[in-house]
């Protein structure tokens, strides 16, 4: 079929008629008022010849008057790709000759630069996309525009938004004219602009009707003609909305804080990783006496902080507690939430569980004892910690007699159930907490005596950090490359990795490095993500970056030594000064800073240790996946990472085929991987809390964040979204949404660090301080505002990034 009336189009014809025509056909079948028209199908486009006679006949049946001609590609108006404005629309087409030319123009727009770039950004195969064209009777409107059935600016689902302008709707869609903006929140309003209150009520009713039918928020194009008749020109899913928190049976508005960026994760977590992390994070918080439900929203980890926000006691210290790991952006949104009357404490908002339980009191006693012991004898605490980590490493290995998928699954399930029953936890946890407290408290004690940049200097070049030791080991590997230097520089990292895994790469020390650090990786807390030992591509990319450093003084070993030396000098001077001005406070602060230099570097060790059992769990699950693949229940062994343990159990023991589930979840995961922004906090109605905060005053182009490592550097920006193959030249300013320990090898080459999220004590800023490079964190939209190659000045003391 090459030409089909819109009234005969169904959603099952998507591949033949494209997304726009499929949506219009569905509206017609629902009885909505849609301008009459027809579709020139993808079959005609595939043949490359416009069926002129069929088009002319269909045009005559429309009355041969003015028509609008619109693209309808097969990858258009989809749940994760709207293609809004990417392909052509031609208005007021009159006559067959103009109509044929307009259809050709729509066909040509399939391969325009903007449409091609849009598909590339969403990893849509150009060869798999077809182009249909919709031809409809032209409506001459008195007003037209767009209705969003959820507020696209804030994400709030109980508000609708309307943009409208007199005349044709393209002035709204194209941004070619000033529009009237309305928010439909159920509040009555006077007639203003080009729409009356009656028009807005009709639009709201239309939005409610279509959203209920399609099952998700809709982006609806509409027009109102001279007779006040409303016409629908399009309805498609709103692709920009972040998923709404799952419905609960709790009637009050709830608030969810994003937890993933604490571990440097902005990408979605695999379903298997999510099930593991939810349990582990909740158990870790419970061990500290905090009960928080971890919720999966858009594949990201969010903590439900509603009970803490409404509790009279915990709300008083909640914002301060967020400073340690969550940072200023999270603090700002939580301050806003606490001021919201919906989160005011009530007489029934006592802390869940009432009085402290015996278990929480025991945890508190263990914490006090562990922290005081660590502060009193830091060397002993470190020794005990690393002994515990070694025990965890050796105990994490699976028994040698696991031979079947059922055996391996039982091993994994038992480990998952006993994840928090580890008698080494105290030896690892309390020295870390002691170090974090010792690093965080002096800022308050020294207020008015020492600035943040001076304290950051004291906390630079910190010893006993396993991530720093890993980075320096990789630097030494690069420096010993010798005759293999050019091979490592000229060969793509992925090819080097493949050759290493095949055993055909010369020995450069990579095997020894991966024996120690191969259980690490980017987003390494996600069980579903490959470790470096499975895919060392990022490691080879980092080695190539190191080989580009030709000035020995810029080598990370020298930089680390300089940072450590500067820290000791600054500490001595600071100690003398503060003891003179504030003897008691100064003595306490100096003691804590000394202890911070002994203990704060241990912060990375807990995660490093936890990755050993995680690696073994992943190994065993992949072996189970291989068995399911051999039995025809999985297409690939790593498909198992898109299932839960219960679903794997059903596949192993009952033969349940999970492939449809895997396919659906992989599609969602791919879509979420493309998401550029993840809200810091969400309300249960979908509101992105940060989006409703008062806008910062416009400045001179300087971007403002939070200084996390002192220093001032000017250099070309390098915006990095994927560290696996990142090319960093010496002197580049690394700009990223966030970082985790898997990113830190890039720091050895970079001159400065800029991130969109983070906290001063988080991984990235900590490592930046230890290398003595400036860092500014919490710079909103840094990866979109700053361009690669653009020269910027990073001032870690002032917390600013200035483009030039």
Tab-separated table of N, CA, C and O in Angstrom, residues 79-171:
chain	number	residue	atom	x	y	z
A	79	UNK	N	7.760	7.008	22.288
A	79	UNK	CA	7.888	7.323	23.709
A	79	UNK	C	9.242	7.890	24.096
A	79	UNK	O	9.341	8.642	25.058
A	80	UNK	N	10.312	7.528	23.372
A	80	UNK	CA	11.633	8.029	23.752
A	80	UNK	C	12.285	8.866	22.664
A	80	UNK	O	13.479	9.176	22.748
A	81	UNK	N	11.537	9.244	21.619
A	81	UNK	CA	12.112	10.069	20.553
A	81	UNK	C	10.993	10.805	19.834
A	81	UNK	O	10.300	10.233	18.995
A	82	UNK	N	10.800	12.083	20.164
A	82	UNK	CA	9.694	12.831	19.555
A	82	UNK	C	10.039	13.314	18.153
A	82	UNK	O	9.165	13.473	17.308
A	83	UNK	N	11.326	13.603	17.893
A	83	UNK	CA	11.776	14.194	16.629
A	83	UNK	C	11.068	15.524	16.367
A	83	UNK	O	10.881	15.921	15.220
A	84	UNK	N	10.688	16.230	17.438
A	84	UNK	CA	9.974	17.492	17.275
A	84	UNK	C	10.822	18.481	16.476
A	84	UNK	O	11.931	18.832	16.867
A	85	UNK	N	10.291	18.916	15.320
A	85	UNK	CA	10.968	19.915	14.502
A	85	UNK	C	12.176	19.410	13.739
A	85	UNK	O	12.850	20.197	13.062
A	86	UNK	N	12.458	18.112	13.798
A	86	UNK	CA	13.660	17.613	13.142
A	86	UNK	C	13.443	17.349	11.644
A	86	UNK	O	14.381	17.307	10.870
A	87	UNK	N	12.183	17.116	11.258
A	87	UNK	CA	11.849	16.888	9.860
A	87	UNK	C	10.773	17.877	9.428
A	87	UNK	O	10.179	18.544	10.271
A	88	UNK	N	10.535	17.982	8.132
A	88	UNK	CA	9.823	19.143	7.610
A	88	UNK	C	8.304	19.037	7.653
A	88	UNK	O	7.716	17.942	7.590
A	89	UNK	N	7.691	20.233	7.764
A	89	UNK	CA	6.255	20.435	7.592
A	89	UNK	C	6.067	21.580	6.594
A	89	UNK	O	6.778	22.591	6.671
A	90	UNK	N	5.135	21.433	5.665
A	90	UNK	CA	4.861	22.473	4.676
A	90	UNK	C	3.379	22.831	4.783
A	90	UNK	O	2.512	21.960	4.674
A	91	UNK	N	3.084	24.122	4.995
A	91	UNK	CA	1.711	24.588	5.187
A	91	UNK	C	1.159	25.230	3.914
A	91	UNK	O	1.915	25.665	3.042
A	92	UNK	N	-0.176	25.314	3.871
A	92	UNK	CA	-0.885	26.028	2.791
A	92	UNK	C	-0.435	25.569	1.400
A	92	UNK	O	-0.148	26.385	0.518
A	93	UNK	N	-0.387	24.264	1.225
A	93	UNK	CA	-0.031	23.698	-0.081
A	93	UNK	C	-1.304	23.616	-0.932
A	93	UNK	O	-2.322	23.062	-0.497
A	94	UNK	N	-1.220	24.170	-2.137
A	94	UNK	CA	-2.383	24.184	-3.026
A	94	UNK	C	-1.981	23.627	-4.391
A	94	UNK	O	-0.990	24.064	-4.976
A	95	UNK	N	-2.754	22.671	-4.871
A	95	UNK	CA	-2.503	22.105	-6.191
A	95	UNK	C	-1.606	20.884	-6.138
A	95	UNK	O	-0.751	20.733	-5.261
A	96	UNK	N	-1.791	20.016	-7.118
A	96	UNK	CA	-1.035	18.749	-7.145
A	96	UNK	C	0.463	18.987	-7.299
A	96	UNK	O	1.284	18.299	-6.677
A	97	UNK	N	0.856	19.950	-8.123
A	97	UNK	CA	2.291	20.197	-8.335
A	97	UNK	C	2.965	20.599	-7.037
A	97	UNK	O	4.031	20.067	-6.674
A	98	UNK	N	2.350	21.535	-6.298
A	98	UNK	CA	2.930	21.934	-5.013
A	98	UNK	C	2.925	20.772	-4.022
A	98	UNK	O	3.861	20.608	-3.229
A	99	UNK	N	1.892	19.952	-4.062
A	99	UNK	CA	1.786	18.815	-3.146
A	99	UNK	C	2.913	17.815	-3.387
A	99	UNK	O	3.553	17.342	-2.439
A	100	UNK	N	3.177	17.487	-4.630
A	100	UNK	CA	4.261	16.541	-4.946
A	100	UNK	C	5.601	17.117	-4.469
A	100	UNK	O	6.430	16.411	-3.881
A	101	UNK	N	5.801	18.423	-4.691
A	101	UNK	CA	7.049	19.052	-4.259
A	101	UNK	C	7.167	19.023	-2.741
A	101	UNK	O	8.268	18.817	-2.190
A	102	UNK	N	6.056	19.232	-2.026
A	102	UNK	CA	6.079	19.216	-0.562
A	102	UNK	C	6.399	17.818	-0.042
A	102	UNK	O	7.128	17.653	0.947
A	103	UNK	N	5.858	16.784	-0.692
A	103	UNK	CA	6.166	15.407	-0.281
A	103	UNK	C	7.649	15.124	-0.474
A	103	UNK	O	8.313	14.524	0.384
A	104	UNK	N	8.190	15.559	-1.598
A	104	UNK	CA	9.632	15.380	-1.840
A	104	UNK	C	10.461	16.091	-0.777
A	104	UNK	O	11.488	15.573	-0.306
A	105	UNK	N	10.028	17.279	-0.384
A	105	UNK	CA	10.752	18.018	0.652
A	105	UNK	C	10.752	17.249	1.970
A	105	UNK	O	11.768	17.181	2.665
A	106	UNK	N	9.619	16.660	2.335
A	106	UNK	CA	9.548	15.850	3.553
A	106	UNK	C	10.462	14.632	3.446
A	106	UNK	O	11.153	14.271	4.410
A	107	UNK	N	10.459	13.983	2.293
A	107	UNK	CA	11.368	12.852	2.101
A	107	UNK	C	12.818	13.279	2.300
A	107	UNK	O	13.582	12.605	3.003
A	108	UNK	N	13.182	14.383	1.687
A	108	UNK	CA	14.576	14.849	1.785
A	108	UNK	C	14.967	15.185	3.228
A	108	UNK	O	16.122	15.018	3.618
A	109	UNK	N	13.994	15.659	4.015
A	109	UNK	CA	14.315	16.072	5.388
A	109	UNK	C	14.679	14.897	6.284
A	109	UNK	O	15.232	15.083	7.369
A	110	UNK	N	14.387	13.666	5.838
A	110	UNK	CA	14.768	12.495	6.625
A	110	UNK	C	16.275	12.451	6.822
A	110	UNK	O	16.770	11.971	7.851
A	111	UNK	N	17.015	12.971	5.838
A	111	UNK	CA	18.480	12.902	5.899
A	111	UNK	C	19.105	14.283	6.074
A	111	UNK	O	20.266	14.491	5.744
A	112	UNK	N	18.331	15.230	6.615
A	112	UNK	CA	18.900	16.541	6.923
A	112	UNK	C	19.913	16.414	8.052
A	112	UNK	O	19.909	15.427	8.807
A	113	UNK	N	20.765	17.403	8.174
A	113	UNK	CA	21.799	17.365	9.214
A	113	UNK	C	21.180	17.253	10.598
A	113	UNK	O	21.659	16.496	11.448
A	114	UNK	N	20.085	18.021	10.834
A	114	UNK	CA	19.523	18.012	12.182
A	114	UNK	C	18.862	16.676	12.511
A	114	UNK	O	18.986	16.184	13.638
A	115	UNK	N	18.168	16.078	11.520
A	115	UNK	CA	17.523	14.786	11.776
A	115	UNK	C	18.560	13.683	11.957
A	115	UNK	O	18.413	12.794	12.810
A	116	UNK	N	19.627	13.733	11.167
A	116	UNK	CA	20.692	12.733	11.281
A	116	UNK	C	21.372	12.834	12.642
A	116	UNK	O	21.631	11.811	13.312
A	117	UNK	N	21.658	14.057	13.086
A	117	UNK	CA	22.301	14.243	14.387
A	117	UNK	C	21.391	13.763	15.515
A	117	UNK	O	21.858	13.165	16.500
A	118	UNK	N	20.088	14.011	15.366
A	118	UNK	CA	19.123	13.587	16.388
A	118	UNK	C	19.124	12.061	16.504
A	118	UNK	O	19.128	11.500	17.603
A	119	UNK	N	19.121	11.382	15.363
A	119	UNK	CA	19.150	9.908	15.395
A	119	UNK	C	20.463	9.409	15.976
A	119	UNK	O	20.472	8.444	16.752
A	120	UNK	N	21.569	10.052	15.600
A	120	UNK	CA	22.868	9.634	16.139
A	120	UNK	C	22.880	9.735	17.658
A	120	UNK	O	23.382	8.840	18.362
A	121	UNK	N	22.333	10.837	18.178
A	121	UNK	CA	22.339	11.045	19.620
A	121	UNK	C	21.516	9.993	20.348
A	121	UNK	O	21.764	9.701	21.518
A	122	UNK	N	20.540	9.419	19.656
A	122	UNK	CA	19.680	8.409	20.275
A	122	UNK	C	19.988	6.999	19.781
A	122	UNK	O	19.231	6.071	20.015
A	123	UNK	N	21.114	6.864	19.092
A	123	UNK	CA	21.598	5.562	18.623
A	123	UNK	C	20.539	4.822	17.805
A	123	UNK	O	20.308	3.628	17.965
A	124	UNK	N	19.867	5.575	16.919
A	124	UNK	CA	18.867	4.992	16.014
A	124	UNK	C	19.544	4.720	14.681
A	124	UNK	O	20.164	5.602	14.090
A	125	UNK	N	19.442	3.504	14.206
A	125	UNK	CA	20.080	3.084	12.956
A	125	UNK	C	19.412	3.796	11.774
A	125	UNK	O	18.207	3.623	11.531
A	126	UNK	N	20.189	4.591	11.036
A	126	UNK	CA	19.639	5.335	9.900
A	126	UNK	C	19.027	4.398	8.853
A	126	UNK	O	18.034	4.742	8.205
A	127	UNK	N	19.606	3.213	8.704
A	127	UNK	CA	19.142	2.292	7.672
A	127	UNK	C	17.784	1.693	8.005
A	127	UNK	O	17.089	1.182	7.122
A	128	UNK	N	17.413	1.756	9.280
A	128	UNK	CA	16.160	1.133	9.693
A	128	UNK	C	14.995	2.118	9.740
A	128	UNK	O	13.885	1.748	10.119
A	129	UNK	N	15.250	3.383	9.366
A	129	UNK	CA	14.214	4.407	9.460
A	129	UNK	C	13.570	4.627	8.106
A	129	UNK	O	14.259	4.817	7.099
A	130	UNK	N	12.234	4.608	8.077
A	130	UNK	CA	11.497	4.911	6.852
A	130	UNK	C	10.708	6.199	7.008
A	130	UNK	O	10.419	6.639	8.119
A	131	UNK	N	10.347	6.802	5.892
A	131	UNK	CA	9.620	8.068	5.916
A	131	UNK	C	8.266	7.930	5.224
A	131	UNK	O	8.199	7.592	4.036
A	132	UNK	N	7.222	8.184	5.998
A	132	UNK	CA	5.883	8.360	5.427
A	132	UNK	C	5.563	9.855	5.485
A	132	UNK	O	6.251	10.630	6.144
A	133	UNK	N	4.513	10.260	4.791
A	133	UNK	CA	4.119	11.670	4.758
A	133	UNK	C	2.612	11.760	4.975
A	133	UNK	O	1.836	11.023	4.348
A	134	UNK	N	2.206	12.673	5.869
A	134	UNK	CA	0.795	12.901	6.163
A	134	UNK	C	0.326	14.143	5.414
A	134	UNK	O	0.978	15.189	5.460
A	135	UNK	N	-0.795	14.032	4.739
A	135	UNK	CA	-1.417	15.166	4.048
A	135	UNK	C	-2.803	15.365	4.660
A	135	UNK	O	-3.616	14.424	4.685
A	136	UNK	N	-3.075	16.581	5.178
A	136	UNK	CA	-4.360	16.853	5.817
A	136	UNK	C	-4.932	18.173	5.320
A	136	UNK	O	-4.180	19.087	4.943
A	137	UNK	N	-6.282	18.243	5.376
A	137	UNK	CA	-6.929	19.511	5.070
A	137	UNK	C	-6.409	20.587	6.004
A	137	UNK	O	-6.266	20.374	7.206
A	138	UNK	N	-6.080	21.757	5.445
A	138	UNK	CA	-5.508	22.860	6.201
A	138	UNK	C	-6.586	23.538	7.042
A	138	UNK	O	-7.643	23.920	6.524
A	139	UNK	N	-6.327	23.644	8.336
A	139	UNK	CA	-7.204	24.389	9.240
A	139	UNK	C	-6.657	25.817	9.345
A	139	UNK	O	-5.455	26.011	9.558
A	140	UNK	N	-7.504	26.787	9.187
A	140	UNK	CA	-7.088	28.186	9.367
A	140	UNK	C	-7.518	28.606	10.767
A	140	UNK	O	-8.694	28.947	10.999
A	141	UNK	N	-6.617	28.576	11.736
A	141	UNK	CA	-7.034	28.774	13.128
A	141	UNK	C	-7.015	30.250	13.549
A	141	UNK	O	-6.251	31.050	13.027
A	142	UNK	N	-7.853	30.537	14.520
A	142	UNK	CA	-7.756	31.840	15.184
A	142	UNK	C	-6.675	31.786	16.260
A	142	UNK	O	-6.089	32.805	16.621
A	143	UNK	N	-6.431	30.576	16.781
A	143	UNK	CA	-5.361	30.372	17.766
A	143	UNK	C	-4.935	28.907	17.701
A	143	UNK	O	-5.736	28.033	17.357
A	144	UNK	N	-3.693	28.666	18.010
A	144	UNK	CA	-3.180	27.291	17.977
A	144	UNK	C	-2.016	27.190	18.941
A	144	UNK	O	-1.474	28.195	19.408
A	145	UNK	N	-1.634	25.964	19.235
A	145	UNK	CA	-0.503	25.802	20.150
A	145	UNK	C	-0.306	24.368	20.583
A	145	UNK	O	-0.693	23.420	19.878
A	146	UNK	N	0.272	24.227	21.770
A	146	UNK	CA	0.646	22.916	22.299
A	146	UNK	C	0.115	22.795	23.722
A	146	UNK	O	0.184	23.752	24.512
A	147	UNK	N	-0.436	21.627	24.023
A	147	UNK	CA	-0.891	21.296	25.370
A	147	UNK	C	-0.032	20.155	25.903
A	147	UNK	O	0.106	19.120	25.243
A	148	UNK	N	0.562	20.346	27.085
A	148	UNK	CA	1.289	19.276	27.768
A	148	UNK	C	0.440	18.829	28.948
A	148	UNK	O	0.077	19.646	29.809
A	149	UNK	N	0.148	17.547	29.026
A	149	UNK	CA	-0.723	17.073	30.105
A	149	UNK	C	0.012	16.889	31.428
A	149	UNK	O	-0.594	16.517	32.427
A	150	UNK	N	1.317	17.119	31.436
A	150	UNK	CA	2.099	17.251	32.669
A	150	UNK	C	3.005	18.455	32.459
A	150	UNK	O	3.398	18.751	31.330
A	151	UNK	N	3.328	19.149	33.546
A	151	UNK	CA	4.147	20.357	33.417
A	151	UNK	C	5.552	19.971	32.963
A	151	UNK	O	6.287	19.332	33.726
A	152	UNK	N	5.962	20.322	31.740
A	152	UNK	CA	7.259	19.864	31.238
A	152	UNK	C	8.446	20.566	31.890
A	152	UNK	O	9.574	20.081	31.796
A	153	UNK	N	8.196	21.678	32.567
A	153	UNK	CA	9.291	22.409	33.211
A	153	UNK	C	9.608	21.852	34.590
A	153	UNK	O	10.772	21.763	34.985
A	154	UNK	N	8.577	21.477	35.325
A	154	UNK	CA	8.784	20.999	36.695
A	154	UNK	C	8.582	19.498	36.838
A	154	UNK	O	8.993	18.918	37.847
A	155	UNK	N	7.930	18.866	35.848
A	155	UNK	CA	7.628	17.439	35.946
A	155	UNK	C	6.364	17.136	36.720
A	155	UNK	O	5.979	15.968	36.847
A	156	UNK	N	5.712	18.146	37.243
A	156	UNK	CA	4.529	17.925	38.083
A	156	UNK	C	3.395	17.335	37.257
A	156	UNK	O	2.988	17.902	36.248
A	157	UNK	N	2.852	16.201	37.721
A	157	UNK	CA	1.861	15.479	36.930
A	157	UNK	C	0.442	15.993	37.123
A	157	UNK	O	-0.431	15.653	36.322
A	158	UNK	N	0.174	16.768	38.171
A	158	UNK	CA	-1.182	17.262	38.369
A	158	UNK	C	-1.352	18.676	37.823
A	158	UNK	O	-2.326	19.355	38.133
A	159	UNK	N	-0.412	19.133	37.032
A	159	UNK	CA	-0.529	20.396	36.321
A	159	UNK	C	-0.396	20.149	34.829
A	159	UNK	O	0.383	19.285	34.407
A	160	UNK	N	-1.164	20.909	34.034
A	160	UNK	CA	-0.976	20.915	32.593
A	160	UNK	C	-0.435	22.280	32.182
A	160	UNK	O	-0.596	23.267	32.908
A	161	UNK	N	0.219	22.317	31.042
A	161	UNK	CA	0.772	23.573	30.547
A	161	UNK	C	0.341	23.771	29.105
A	161	UNK	O	0.292	22.816	28.317
A	162	UNK	N	0.019	25.023	28.765
A	162	UNK	CA	-0.422	25.371	27.417
A	162	UNK	C	0.416	26.536	26.917
A	162	UNK	O	0.591	27.532	27.618
A	163	UNK	N	0.945	26.396	25.710
A	163	UNK	CA	1.546	27.512	24.983
A	163	UNK	C	0.663	27.791	23.778
A	163	UNK	O	0.357	26.874	23.002
A	164	UNK	N	0.268	29.039	23.616
A	164	UNK	CA	-0.678	29.377	22.551
A	164	UNK	C	-0.310	30.704	21.918
A	164	UNK	O	0.325	31.564	22.541
A	165	UNK	N	-0.714	30.861	20.653
A	165	UNK	CA	-0.499	32.117	19.936
A	165	UNK	C	-1.588	32.276	18.894
A	165	UNK	O	-2.161	31.282	18.421
A	166	UNK	N	-1.923	33.501	18.527
A	166	UNK	CA	-2.889	33.693	17.436
A	166	UNK	C	-2.326	33.125	16.135
A	166	UNK	O	-1.117	33.150	15.896
A	167	UNK	N	-3.191	32.595	15.281
A	167	UNK	CA	-2.755	32.087	13.993
A	167	UNK	C	-2.315	30.644	14.057
A	167	UNK	O	-2.737	29.877	14.917
A	168	UNK	N	-1.442	30.258	13.124
A	168	UNK	CA	-1.040	28.850	12.989
A	168	UNK	C	-0.119	28.435	14.119
A	168	UNK	O	0.613	29.245	14.683
A	169	UNK	N	-0.151	27.150	14.427
A	169	UNK	CA	0.605	26.635	15.563
A	169	UNK	C	2.097	26.567	15.373
A	169	UNK	O	2.839	26.391	16.339
A	170	UNK	N	2.583	26.687	14.124
A	170	UNK	CA	4.025	26.597	13.916
A	170	UNK	C	4.772	27.726	14.598
A	170	UNK	O	5.948	27.594	14.924
A	171	UNK	N	4.092	28.866	14.842
A	171	UNK	CA	4.774	29.951	15.541
A	171	UNK	C	5.122	29.553	16.964
A	171	UNK	O	6.078	30.047	17.535
